[in-house]
PDB file of C-alpha atoms in Angstrom:
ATOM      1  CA  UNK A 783      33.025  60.922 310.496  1.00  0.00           C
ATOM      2  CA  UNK A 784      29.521  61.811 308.677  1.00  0.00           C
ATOM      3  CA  UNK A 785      29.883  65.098 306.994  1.00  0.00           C
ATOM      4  CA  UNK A 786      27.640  67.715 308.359  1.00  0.00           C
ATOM      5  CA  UNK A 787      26.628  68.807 304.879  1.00  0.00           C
ATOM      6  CA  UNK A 788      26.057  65.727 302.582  1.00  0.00           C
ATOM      7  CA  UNK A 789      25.812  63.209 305.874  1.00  0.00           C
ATOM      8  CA  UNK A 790      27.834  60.755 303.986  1.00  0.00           C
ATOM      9  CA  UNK A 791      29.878  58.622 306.443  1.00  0.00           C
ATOM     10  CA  UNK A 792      33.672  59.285 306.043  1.00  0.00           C
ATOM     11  CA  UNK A 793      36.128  57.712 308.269  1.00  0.00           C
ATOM     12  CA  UNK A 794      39.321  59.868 309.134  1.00  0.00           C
ATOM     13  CA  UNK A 795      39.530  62.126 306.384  1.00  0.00           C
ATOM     14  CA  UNK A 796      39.741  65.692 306.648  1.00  0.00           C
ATOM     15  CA  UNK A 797      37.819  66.143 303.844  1.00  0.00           C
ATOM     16  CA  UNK A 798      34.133  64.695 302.697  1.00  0.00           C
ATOM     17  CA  UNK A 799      34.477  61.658 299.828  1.00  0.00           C
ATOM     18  CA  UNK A 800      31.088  63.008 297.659  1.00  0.00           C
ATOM     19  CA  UNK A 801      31.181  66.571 298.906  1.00  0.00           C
ATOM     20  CA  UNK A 802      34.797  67.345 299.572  1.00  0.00           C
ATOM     21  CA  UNK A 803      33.434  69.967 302.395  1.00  0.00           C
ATOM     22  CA  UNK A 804      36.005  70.266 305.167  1.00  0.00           C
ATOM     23  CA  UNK A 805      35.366  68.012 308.247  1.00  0.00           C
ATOM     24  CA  UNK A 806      38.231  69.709 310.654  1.00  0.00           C
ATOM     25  CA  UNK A 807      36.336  72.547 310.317  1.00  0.00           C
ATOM     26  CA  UNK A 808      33.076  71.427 310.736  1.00  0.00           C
ATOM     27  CA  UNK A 809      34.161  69.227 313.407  1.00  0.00           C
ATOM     28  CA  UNK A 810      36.142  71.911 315.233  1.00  0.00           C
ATOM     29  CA  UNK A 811      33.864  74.841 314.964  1.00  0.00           C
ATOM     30  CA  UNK A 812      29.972  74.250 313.265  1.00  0.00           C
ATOM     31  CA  UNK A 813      29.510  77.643 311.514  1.00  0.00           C
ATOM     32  CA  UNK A 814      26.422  78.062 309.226  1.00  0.00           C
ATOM     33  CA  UNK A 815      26.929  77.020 305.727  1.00  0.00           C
ATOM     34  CA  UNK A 816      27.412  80.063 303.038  1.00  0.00           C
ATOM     35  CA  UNK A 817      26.313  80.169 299.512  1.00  0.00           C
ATOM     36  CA  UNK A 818      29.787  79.547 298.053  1.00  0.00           C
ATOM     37  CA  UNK A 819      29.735  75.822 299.542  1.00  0.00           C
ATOM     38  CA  UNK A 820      26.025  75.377 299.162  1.00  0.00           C
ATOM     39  CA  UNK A 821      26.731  76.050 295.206  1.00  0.00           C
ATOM     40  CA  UNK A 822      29.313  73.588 295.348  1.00  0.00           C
ATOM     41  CA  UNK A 823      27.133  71.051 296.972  1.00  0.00           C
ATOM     42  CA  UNK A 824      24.585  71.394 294.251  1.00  0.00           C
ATOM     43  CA  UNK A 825      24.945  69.398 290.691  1.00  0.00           C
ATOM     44  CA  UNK A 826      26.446  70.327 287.735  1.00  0.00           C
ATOM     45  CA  UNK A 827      23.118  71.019 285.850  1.00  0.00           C
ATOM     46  CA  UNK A 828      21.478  72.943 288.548  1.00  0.00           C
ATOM     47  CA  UNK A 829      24.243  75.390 288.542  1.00  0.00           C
ATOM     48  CA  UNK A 830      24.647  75.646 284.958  1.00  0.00           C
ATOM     49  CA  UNK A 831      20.761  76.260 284.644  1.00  0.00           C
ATOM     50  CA  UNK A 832      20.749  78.700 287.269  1.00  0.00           C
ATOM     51  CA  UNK A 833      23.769  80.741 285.423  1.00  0.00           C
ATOM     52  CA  UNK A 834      21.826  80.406 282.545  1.00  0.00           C
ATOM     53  CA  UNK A 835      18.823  82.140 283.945  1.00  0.00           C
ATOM     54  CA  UNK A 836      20.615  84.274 285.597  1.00  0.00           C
ATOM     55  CA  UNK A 837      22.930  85.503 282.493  1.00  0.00           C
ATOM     56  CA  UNK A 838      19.491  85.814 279.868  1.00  0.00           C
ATOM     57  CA  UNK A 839      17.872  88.234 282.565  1.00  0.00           C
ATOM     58  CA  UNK A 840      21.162  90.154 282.822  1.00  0.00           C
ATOM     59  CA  UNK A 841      21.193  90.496 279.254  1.00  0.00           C
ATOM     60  CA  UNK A 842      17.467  92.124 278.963  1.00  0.00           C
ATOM     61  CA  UNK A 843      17.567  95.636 280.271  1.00  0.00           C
ATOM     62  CA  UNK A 844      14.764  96.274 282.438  1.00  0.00           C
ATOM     63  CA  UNK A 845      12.902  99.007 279.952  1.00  0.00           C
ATOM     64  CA  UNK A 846      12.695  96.514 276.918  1.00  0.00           C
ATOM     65  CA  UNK A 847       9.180  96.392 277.333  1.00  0.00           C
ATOM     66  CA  UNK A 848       9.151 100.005 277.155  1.00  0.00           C
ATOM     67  CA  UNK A 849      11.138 100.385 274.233  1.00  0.00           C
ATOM     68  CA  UNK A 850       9.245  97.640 272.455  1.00  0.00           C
ATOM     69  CA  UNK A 851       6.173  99.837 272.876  1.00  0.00           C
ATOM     70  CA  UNK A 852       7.211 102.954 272.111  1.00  0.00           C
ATOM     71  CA  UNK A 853       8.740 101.589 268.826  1.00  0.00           C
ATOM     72  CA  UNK A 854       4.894 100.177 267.927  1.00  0.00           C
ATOM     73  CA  UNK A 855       3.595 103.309 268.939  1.00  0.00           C
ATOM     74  CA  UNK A 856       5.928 105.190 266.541  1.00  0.00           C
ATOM     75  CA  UNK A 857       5.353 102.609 263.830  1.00  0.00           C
ATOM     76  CA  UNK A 858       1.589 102.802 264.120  1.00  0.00           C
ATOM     77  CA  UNK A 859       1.989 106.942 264.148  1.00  0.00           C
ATOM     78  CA  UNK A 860       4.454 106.905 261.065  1.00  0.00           C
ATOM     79  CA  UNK A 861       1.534 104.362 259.040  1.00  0.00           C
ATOM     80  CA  UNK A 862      -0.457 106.802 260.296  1.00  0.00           C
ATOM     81  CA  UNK A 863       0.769 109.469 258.720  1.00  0.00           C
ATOM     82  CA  UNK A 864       1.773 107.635 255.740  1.00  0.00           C
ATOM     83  CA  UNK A 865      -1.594 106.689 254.891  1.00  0.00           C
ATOM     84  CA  UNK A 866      -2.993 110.373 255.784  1.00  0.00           C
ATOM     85  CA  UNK A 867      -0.048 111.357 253.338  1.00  0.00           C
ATOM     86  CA  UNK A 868      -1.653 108.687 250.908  1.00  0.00           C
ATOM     87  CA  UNK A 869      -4.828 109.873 251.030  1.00  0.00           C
ATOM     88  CA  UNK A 870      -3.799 113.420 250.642  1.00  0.00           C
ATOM     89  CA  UNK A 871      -2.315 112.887 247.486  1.00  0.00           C
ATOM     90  CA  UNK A 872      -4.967 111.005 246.347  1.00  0.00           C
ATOM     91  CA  UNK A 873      -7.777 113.631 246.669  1.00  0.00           C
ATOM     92  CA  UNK A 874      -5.175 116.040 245.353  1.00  0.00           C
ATOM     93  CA  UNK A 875      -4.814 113.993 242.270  1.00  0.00           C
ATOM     94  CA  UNK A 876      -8.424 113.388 242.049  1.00  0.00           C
ATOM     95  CA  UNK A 877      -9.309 117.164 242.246  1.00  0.00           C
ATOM     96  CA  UNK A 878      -6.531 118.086 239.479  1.00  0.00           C
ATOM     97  CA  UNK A 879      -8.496 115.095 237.313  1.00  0.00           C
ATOM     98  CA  UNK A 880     -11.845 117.111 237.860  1.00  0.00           C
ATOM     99  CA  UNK A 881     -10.411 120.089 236.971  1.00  0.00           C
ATOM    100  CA  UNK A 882      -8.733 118.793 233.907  1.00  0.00           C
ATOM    101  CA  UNK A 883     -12.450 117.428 232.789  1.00  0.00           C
ATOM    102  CA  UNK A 884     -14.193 120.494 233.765  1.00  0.00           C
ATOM    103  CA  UNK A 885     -11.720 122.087 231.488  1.00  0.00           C
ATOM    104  CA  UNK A 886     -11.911 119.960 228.837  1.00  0.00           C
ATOM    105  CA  UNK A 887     -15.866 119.469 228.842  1.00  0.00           C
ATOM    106  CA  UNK A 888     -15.962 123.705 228.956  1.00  0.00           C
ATOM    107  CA  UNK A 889     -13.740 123.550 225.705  1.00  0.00           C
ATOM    108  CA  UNK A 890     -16.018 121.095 224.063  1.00  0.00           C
ATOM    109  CA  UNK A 891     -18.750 122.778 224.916  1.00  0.00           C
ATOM    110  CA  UNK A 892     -17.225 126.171 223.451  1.00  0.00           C
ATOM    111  CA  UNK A 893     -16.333 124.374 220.079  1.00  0.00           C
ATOM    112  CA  UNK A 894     -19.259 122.867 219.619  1.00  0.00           C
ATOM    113  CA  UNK A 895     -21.091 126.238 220.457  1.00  0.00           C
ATOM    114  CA  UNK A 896     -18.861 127.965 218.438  1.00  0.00           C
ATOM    115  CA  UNK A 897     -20.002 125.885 215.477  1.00  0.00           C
ATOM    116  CA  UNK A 898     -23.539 125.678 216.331  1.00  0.00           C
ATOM    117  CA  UNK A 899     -23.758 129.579 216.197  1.00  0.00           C
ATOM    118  CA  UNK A 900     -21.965 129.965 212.838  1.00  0.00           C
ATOM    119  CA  UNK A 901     -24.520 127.806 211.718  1.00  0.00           C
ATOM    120  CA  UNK A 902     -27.295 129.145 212.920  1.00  0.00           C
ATOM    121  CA  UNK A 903     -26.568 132.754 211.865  1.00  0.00           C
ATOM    122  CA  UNK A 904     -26.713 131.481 208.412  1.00  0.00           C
ATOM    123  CA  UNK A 905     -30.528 130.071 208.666  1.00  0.00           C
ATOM    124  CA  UNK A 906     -32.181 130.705 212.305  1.00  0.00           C
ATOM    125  CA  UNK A 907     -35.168 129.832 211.257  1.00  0.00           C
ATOM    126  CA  UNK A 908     -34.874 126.378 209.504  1.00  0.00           C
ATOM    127  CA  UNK A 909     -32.320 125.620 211.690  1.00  0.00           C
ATOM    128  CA  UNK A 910     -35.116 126.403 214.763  1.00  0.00           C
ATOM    129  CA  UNK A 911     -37.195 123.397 213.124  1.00  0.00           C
ATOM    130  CA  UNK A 912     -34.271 120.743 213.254  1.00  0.00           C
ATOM    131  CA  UNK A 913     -32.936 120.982 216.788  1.00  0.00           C
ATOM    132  CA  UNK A 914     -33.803 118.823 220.180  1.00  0.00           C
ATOM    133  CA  UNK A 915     -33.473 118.115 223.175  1.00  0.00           C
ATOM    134  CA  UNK A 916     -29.403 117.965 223.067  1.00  0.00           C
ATOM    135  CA  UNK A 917     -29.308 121.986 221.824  1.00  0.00           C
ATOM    136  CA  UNK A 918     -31.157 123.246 224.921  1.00  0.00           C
ATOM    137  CA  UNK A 919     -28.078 123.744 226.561  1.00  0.00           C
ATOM    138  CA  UNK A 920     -27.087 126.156 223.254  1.00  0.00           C
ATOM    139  CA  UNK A 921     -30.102 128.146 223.963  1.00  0.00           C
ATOM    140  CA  UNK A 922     -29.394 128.735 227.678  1.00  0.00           C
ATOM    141  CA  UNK A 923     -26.269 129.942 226.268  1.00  0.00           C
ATOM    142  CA  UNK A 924     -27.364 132.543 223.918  1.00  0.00           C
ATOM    143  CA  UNK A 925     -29.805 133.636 226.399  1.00  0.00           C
ATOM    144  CA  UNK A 926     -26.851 133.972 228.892  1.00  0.00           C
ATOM    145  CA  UNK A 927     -25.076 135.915 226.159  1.00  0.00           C
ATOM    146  CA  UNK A 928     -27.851 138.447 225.521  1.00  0.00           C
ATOM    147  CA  UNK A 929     -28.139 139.050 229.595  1.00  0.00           C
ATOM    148  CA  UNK A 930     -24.028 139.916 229.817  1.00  0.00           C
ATOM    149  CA  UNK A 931     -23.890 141.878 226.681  1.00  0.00           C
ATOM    150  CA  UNK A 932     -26.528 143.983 227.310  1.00  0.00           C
ATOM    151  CA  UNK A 933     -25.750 144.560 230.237  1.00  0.00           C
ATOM    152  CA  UNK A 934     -22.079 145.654 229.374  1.00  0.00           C
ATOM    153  CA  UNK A 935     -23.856 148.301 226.610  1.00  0.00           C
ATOM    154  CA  UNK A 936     -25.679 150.482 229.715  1.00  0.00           C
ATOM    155  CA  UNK A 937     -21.946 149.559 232.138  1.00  0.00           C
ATOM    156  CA  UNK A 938     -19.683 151.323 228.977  1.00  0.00           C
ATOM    157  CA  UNK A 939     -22.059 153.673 228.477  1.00  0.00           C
ATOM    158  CA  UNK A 940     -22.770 154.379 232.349  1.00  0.00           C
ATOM    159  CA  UNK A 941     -18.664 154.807 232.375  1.00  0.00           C
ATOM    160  CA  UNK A 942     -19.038 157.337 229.460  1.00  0.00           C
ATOM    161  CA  UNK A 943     -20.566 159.716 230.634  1.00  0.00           C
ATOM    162  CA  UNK A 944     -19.810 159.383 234.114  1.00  0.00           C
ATOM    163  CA  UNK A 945     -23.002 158.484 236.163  1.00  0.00           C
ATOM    164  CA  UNK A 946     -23.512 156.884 239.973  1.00  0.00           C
ATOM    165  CA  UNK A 947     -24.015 153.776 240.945  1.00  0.00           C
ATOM    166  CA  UNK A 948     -22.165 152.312 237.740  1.00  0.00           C
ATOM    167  CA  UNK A 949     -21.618 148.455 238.454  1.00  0.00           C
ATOM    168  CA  UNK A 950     -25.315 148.100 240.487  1.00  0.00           C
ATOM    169  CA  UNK A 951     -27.093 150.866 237.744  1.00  0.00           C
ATOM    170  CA  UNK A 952     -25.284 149.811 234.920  1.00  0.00           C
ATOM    171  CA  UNK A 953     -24.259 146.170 235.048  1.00  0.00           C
ATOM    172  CA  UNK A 954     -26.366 144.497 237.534  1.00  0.00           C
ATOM    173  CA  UNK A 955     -30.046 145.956 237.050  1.00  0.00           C
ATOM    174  CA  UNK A 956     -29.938 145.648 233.718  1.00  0.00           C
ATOM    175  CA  UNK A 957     -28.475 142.022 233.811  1.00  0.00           C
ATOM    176  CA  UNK A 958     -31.040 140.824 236.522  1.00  0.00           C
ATOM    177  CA  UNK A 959     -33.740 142.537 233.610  1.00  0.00           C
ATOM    178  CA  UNK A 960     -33.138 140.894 230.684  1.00  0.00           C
ATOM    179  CA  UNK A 961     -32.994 137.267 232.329  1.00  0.00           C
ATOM    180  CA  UNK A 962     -36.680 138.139 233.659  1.00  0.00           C
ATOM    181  CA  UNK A 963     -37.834 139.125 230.000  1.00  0.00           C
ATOM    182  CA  UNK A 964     -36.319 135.896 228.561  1.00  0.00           C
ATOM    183  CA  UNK A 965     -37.636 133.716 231.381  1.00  0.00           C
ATOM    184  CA  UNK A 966     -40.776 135.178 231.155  1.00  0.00           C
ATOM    185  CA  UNK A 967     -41.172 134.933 226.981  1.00  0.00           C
ATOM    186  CA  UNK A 968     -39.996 130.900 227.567  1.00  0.00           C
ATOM    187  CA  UNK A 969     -42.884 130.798 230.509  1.00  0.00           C
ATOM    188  CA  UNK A 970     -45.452 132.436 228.225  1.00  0.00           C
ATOM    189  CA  UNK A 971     -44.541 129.815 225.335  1.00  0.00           C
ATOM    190  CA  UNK A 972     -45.086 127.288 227.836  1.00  0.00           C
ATOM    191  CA  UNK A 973     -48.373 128.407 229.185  1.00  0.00           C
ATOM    192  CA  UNK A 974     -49.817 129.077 225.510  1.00  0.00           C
ATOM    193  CA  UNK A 975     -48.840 125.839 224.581  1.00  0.00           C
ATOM    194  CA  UNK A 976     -50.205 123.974 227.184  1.00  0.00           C
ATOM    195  CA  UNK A 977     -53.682 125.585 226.879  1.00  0.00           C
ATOM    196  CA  UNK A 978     -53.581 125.037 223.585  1.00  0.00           C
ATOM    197  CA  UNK A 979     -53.215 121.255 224.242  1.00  0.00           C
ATOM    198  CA  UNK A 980     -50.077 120.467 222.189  1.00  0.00           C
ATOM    199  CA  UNK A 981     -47.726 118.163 222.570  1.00  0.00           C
ATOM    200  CA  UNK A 982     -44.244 119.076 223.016  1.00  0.00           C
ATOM    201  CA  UNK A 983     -40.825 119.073 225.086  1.00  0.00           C
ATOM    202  CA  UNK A 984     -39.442 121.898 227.030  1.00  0.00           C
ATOM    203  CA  UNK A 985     -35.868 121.176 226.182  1.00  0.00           C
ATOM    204  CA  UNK A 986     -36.892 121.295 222.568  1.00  0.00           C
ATOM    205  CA  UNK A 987     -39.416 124.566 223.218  1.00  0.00           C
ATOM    206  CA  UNK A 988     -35.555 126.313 224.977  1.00  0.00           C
ATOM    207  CA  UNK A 989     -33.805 124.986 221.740  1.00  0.00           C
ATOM    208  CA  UNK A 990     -35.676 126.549 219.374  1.00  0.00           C
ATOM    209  CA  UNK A 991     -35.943 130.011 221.114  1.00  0.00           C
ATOM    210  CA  UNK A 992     -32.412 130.275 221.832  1.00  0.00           C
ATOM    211  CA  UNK A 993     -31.854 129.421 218.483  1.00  0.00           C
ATOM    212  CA  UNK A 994     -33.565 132.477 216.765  1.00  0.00           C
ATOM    213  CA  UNK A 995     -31.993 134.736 219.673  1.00  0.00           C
ATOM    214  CA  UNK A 996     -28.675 134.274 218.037  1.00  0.00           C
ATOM    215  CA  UNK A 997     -28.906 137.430 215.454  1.00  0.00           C
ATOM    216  CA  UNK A 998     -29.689 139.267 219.034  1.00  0.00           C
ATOM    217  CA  UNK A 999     -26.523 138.086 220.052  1.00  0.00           C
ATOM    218  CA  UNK A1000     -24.460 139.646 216.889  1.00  0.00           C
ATOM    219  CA  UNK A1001     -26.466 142.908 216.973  1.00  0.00           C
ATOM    220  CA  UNK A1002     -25.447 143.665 220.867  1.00  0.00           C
ATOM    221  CA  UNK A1003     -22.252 142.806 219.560  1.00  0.00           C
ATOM    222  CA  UNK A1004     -22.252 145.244 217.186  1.00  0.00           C
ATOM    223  CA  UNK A1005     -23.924 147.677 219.984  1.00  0.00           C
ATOM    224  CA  UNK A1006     -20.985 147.059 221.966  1.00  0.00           C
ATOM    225  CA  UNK A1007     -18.762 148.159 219.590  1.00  0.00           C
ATOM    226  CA  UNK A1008     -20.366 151.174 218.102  1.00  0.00           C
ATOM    227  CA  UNK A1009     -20.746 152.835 221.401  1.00  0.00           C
ATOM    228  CA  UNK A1010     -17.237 154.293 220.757  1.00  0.00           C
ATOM    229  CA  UNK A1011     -18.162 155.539 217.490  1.00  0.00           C
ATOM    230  CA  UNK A1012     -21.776 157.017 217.684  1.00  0.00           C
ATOM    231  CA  UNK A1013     -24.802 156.670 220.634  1.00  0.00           C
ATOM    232  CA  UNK A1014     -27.451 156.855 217.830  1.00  0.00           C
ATOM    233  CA  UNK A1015     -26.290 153.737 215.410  1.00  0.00           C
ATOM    234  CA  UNK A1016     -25.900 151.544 219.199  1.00  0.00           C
ATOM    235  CA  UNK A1017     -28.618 152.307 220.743  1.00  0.00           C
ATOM    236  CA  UNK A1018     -30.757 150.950 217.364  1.00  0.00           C
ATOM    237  CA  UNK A1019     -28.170 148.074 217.235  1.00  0.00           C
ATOM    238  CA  UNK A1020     -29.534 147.477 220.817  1.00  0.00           C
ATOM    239  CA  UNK A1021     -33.190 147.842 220.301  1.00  0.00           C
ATOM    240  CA  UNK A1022     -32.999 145.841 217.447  1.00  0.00           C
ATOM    241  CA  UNK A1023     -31.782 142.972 220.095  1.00  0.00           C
ATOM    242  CA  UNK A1024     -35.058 143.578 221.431  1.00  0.00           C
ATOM    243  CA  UNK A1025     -37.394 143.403 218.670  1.00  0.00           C
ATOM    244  CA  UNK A1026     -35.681 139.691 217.639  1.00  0.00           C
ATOM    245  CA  UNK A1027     -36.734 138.562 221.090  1.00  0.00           C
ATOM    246  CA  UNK A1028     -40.398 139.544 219.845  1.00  0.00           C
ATOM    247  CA  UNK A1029     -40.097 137.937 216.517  1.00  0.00           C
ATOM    248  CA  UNK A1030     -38.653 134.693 218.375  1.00  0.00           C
ATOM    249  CA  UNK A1031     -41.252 134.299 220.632  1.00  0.00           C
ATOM    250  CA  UNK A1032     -43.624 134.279 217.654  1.00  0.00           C
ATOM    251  CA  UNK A1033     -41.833 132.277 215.336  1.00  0.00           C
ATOM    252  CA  UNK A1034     -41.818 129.652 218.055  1.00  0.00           C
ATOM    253  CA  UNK A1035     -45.607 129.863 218.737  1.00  0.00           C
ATOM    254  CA  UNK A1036     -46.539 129.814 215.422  1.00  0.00           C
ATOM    255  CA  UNK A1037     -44.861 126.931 213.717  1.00  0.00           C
ATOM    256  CA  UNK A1038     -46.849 124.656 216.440  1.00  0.00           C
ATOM    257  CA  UNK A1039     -50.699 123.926 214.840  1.00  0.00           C
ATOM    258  CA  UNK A1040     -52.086 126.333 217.169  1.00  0.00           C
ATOM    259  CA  UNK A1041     -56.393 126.296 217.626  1.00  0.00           C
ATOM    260  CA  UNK A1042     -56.767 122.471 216.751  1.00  0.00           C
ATOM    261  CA  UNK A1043     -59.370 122.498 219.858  1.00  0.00           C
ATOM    262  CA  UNK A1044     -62.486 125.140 220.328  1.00  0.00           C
ATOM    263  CA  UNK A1045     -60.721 127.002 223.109  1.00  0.00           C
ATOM    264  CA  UNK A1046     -62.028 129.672 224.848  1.00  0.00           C
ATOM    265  CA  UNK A1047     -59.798 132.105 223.601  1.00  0.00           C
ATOM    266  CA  UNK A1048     -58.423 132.319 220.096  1.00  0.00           C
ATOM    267  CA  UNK A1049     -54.747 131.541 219.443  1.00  0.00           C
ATOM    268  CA  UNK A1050     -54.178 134.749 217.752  1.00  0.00           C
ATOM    269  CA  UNK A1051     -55.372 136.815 220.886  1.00  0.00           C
ATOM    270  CA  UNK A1052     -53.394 134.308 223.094  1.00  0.00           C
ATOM    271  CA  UNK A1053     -49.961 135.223 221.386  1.00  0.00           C
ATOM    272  CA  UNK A1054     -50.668 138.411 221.154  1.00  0.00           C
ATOM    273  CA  UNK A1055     -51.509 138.455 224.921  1.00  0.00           C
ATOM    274  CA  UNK A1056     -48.144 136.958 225.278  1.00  0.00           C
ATOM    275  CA  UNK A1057     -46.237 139.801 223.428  1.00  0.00           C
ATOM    276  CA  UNK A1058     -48.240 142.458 225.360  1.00  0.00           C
ATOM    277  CA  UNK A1059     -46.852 140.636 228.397  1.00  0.00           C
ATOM    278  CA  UNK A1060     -43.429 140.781 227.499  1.00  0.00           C
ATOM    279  CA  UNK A1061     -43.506 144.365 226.231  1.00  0.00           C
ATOM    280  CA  UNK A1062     -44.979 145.381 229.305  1.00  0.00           C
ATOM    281  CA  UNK A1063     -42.204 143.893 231.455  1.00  0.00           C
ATOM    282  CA  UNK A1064     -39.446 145.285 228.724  1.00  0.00           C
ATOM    283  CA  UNK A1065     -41.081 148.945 229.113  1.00  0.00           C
ATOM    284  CA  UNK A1066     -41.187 148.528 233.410  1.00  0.00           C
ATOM    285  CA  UNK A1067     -37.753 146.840 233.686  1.00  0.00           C
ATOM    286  CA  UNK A1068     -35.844 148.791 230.937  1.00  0.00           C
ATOM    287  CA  UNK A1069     -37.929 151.273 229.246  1.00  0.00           C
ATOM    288  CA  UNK A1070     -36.615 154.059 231.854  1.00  0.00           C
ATOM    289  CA  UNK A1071     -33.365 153.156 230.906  1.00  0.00           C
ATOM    290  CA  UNK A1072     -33.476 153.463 227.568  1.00  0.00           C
ATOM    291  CA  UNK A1073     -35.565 156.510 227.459  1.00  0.00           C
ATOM    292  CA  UNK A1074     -32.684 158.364 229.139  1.00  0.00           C
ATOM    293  CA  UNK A1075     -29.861 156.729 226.917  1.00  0.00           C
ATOM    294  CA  UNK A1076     -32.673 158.277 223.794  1.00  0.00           C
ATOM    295  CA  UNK A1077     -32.842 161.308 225.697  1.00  0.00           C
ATOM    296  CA  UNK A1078     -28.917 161.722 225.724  1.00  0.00           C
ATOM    297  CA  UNK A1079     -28.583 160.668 222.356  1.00  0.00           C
ATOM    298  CA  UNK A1080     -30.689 163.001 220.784  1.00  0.00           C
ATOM    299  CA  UNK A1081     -29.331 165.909 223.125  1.00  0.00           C
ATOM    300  CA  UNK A1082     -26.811 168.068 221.143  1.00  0.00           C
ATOM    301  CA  UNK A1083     -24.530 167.592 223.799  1.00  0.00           C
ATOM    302  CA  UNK A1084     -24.649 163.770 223.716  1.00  0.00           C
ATOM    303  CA  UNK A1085     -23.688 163.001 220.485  1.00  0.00           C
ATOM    304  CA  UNK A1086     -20.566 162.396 219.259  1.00  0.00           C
TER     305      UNK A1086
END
C-alpha cells in the first residue's frame, strides 16, 4: 500500500515504514493532512530550527526597539546635561579666577600707590623729573582723588547747612568740574608743548602732573576734616588745592626747554595763556560755588 503522505510503497501494514502515518485511516477515509502530522513528516533539523526561530522571537518583546531608543535618547539627554553642567562650572570657576585677579591686581595697585604717594609727598618736585611712562596710571589716580574729595567738601558742607539738590548740587556738579579743569590743564600742556616743538610722551607729561597734584590731595584731606571744626581754615585748605593745580601746570611747562624755535608767540605768554585758561574755567565751573561757601563763612551766622 503506498502511503498517501510520504508515497513510500508499504505492503500490508497499517502503518507507513519511513513515515509511520496511519494507512487504515488514510485508506478508509482521505481527510486533509493537519500540521501535527505534517511536523512529524518533516526532519529532525527542520523542526529543531524552526523551534529555534520560533523560541528567539518569543523571547524579544515586541517594543525592544522602542526601549532601545528611548534609553539612547535618555543617555544622549543625561550627556547633555552633564556637559551643560560641565561647562557651567567651568565659567563659574573661571569668573571666581577673574575676580580673584581683579582683586589681587586692585591690591597691588593700592600698595604700590600707597608707597608711591608717601614718596612723593616728601619731594614732588624731584620726584616729577624721575617718573615714566609706568606712573601715568599714579597720576590718573591722584587726579581721580582730587575730583571725589572735592567733591565730598561742597556734599558735607551742602548736608551742613541743609541746602537742595544735595547729591546733584553738591556731589555731582562739582565732581563733573574738577575733572574738566584737570583735563583741560593736561590738554593745555599738550597743546603748548606741541607748538613749541618738543619732544615728549603723554604718559610721561600725566606722570609728572599727577605727581605734583599729590600735596592737593593731602590739603582736601585736611579740608575734609576741618569742615567739622571751622568753615574758614577748610575752605583755605580747599583753595589751596587749587592754587597747587596752578603751580603744577607750571612746574611741568617749565622744566621742558621751552622757545628753542622763533615761534610766533613767546613761551612765557603761551603759559601764561594756559593759566588764564584754566582760571577762567575754575571761576565759570566753581567760582559761584565757592563765592557762596566765602559768603557763608564770613557771615556771623556761618561760623562756627
Amino acid at each position: 500500500m503506498k502511503c498517501p503522505v510520504c508515497n513510500h510503497e508499504n505492503g500490508d501494514a497499517h502503518f507507513c515504514e519511513r513515515c509511520g502515518s496511519n494507512l487504515t485511516q488514510t485508506t478508509s477515509s482521505p481527510t486533509p493532512v493537519t500540521n501535527s502530522e505534517s511536523a512529524a513528516s518533516e526532519p529532525e533539523y527542520t523542526r529543531w530550527s524552526s523551534t529555534q526561530a520560533t523560541s528567539s522571537q518569543a523571547s524579544v518583546p515586541p517594543n525592544t526597539p522602542s526601549i532601545s531608543i528611548h534609553k539612547e535618547q535618555a543617555r544622549e539627554s543625561t550627556g547633555t546635561n552633564d556637559h551643560a553642567s560641565a561647562g557651567d562650572n567651568s565659567s563659574n570657576q573661571w569668573n571666581n579666577i577673574v575676580q580673584n585677579e581683579k582683586v589681587q591686581q586692585a591690591k597691588e595697585v593700592s600698595k604700590q600707590y600707597l608707597s608711591y604717594f608717601l614718596s612723593v609727598l616728601a619731594r614732588p618736585y624731584q620726584t616729577m623729573k624721575t617718573v615714566g611712562d609706568q606712573h601715568s596710571l599714579n597720576g590718573w589716580l591722584t587726579m581721580a582723588l582730587i575730583a571725589v574729595l572735592s567733591s565730598t567738601y561742597f556734599l558735607i558742607t551742602f548736608s551742613r547747612i541743609g541746602m537742595d539738590g544735595l547729591f546733584i548740587g553738591g556731589f555731582l556738579r562739582p565732581l563733573f568740574f574738577t575733572v574738566i579743569i584737570l583735563i583741560a590743564s593736561i590738554a593745555l600742556m599738550y597743546a603748548i608743548l606741541k607748538i613749541e616743538k618738543i619732544t615728549f610722551r603723554p604718559k610721561t607729561l600725566v606722570a609728572q602732573f599727577g605727581t605734583l597734584l599729590v600735596p592737593a590731595v593731602v590739603s582736601l584731606v585736611l579740608a575734609n576734616l576741618f569742615i567739622i571744626i571751622s568753615y574758614s581754615i577748610a575752605i583755605s585748605l580747599l583753595a589751596v588745592s587749587y592754587i597747587i593745580i596752578f603751580v603744577a601746570l607750571n612746574s611741568v611747562l617749565f622744566q621742558y626747554p621751552l622757545n628753542r624755535t622763533k615761534a610766533a608767540i613767546d613761551s612765557m605768554y603761551s603759559v601764561l595763556i594756559a593759566n588764564v585758561v584754566v582760571f577762567f574755567i575754575l571761576y565759570r565751573l566753581l567760582g559761584e560755588i565757592i563765592i557762596g561757601l566765602i559768603g557763608m563763612m564770613l557771615s556771623p551766622f556761618g561760623r562756627l
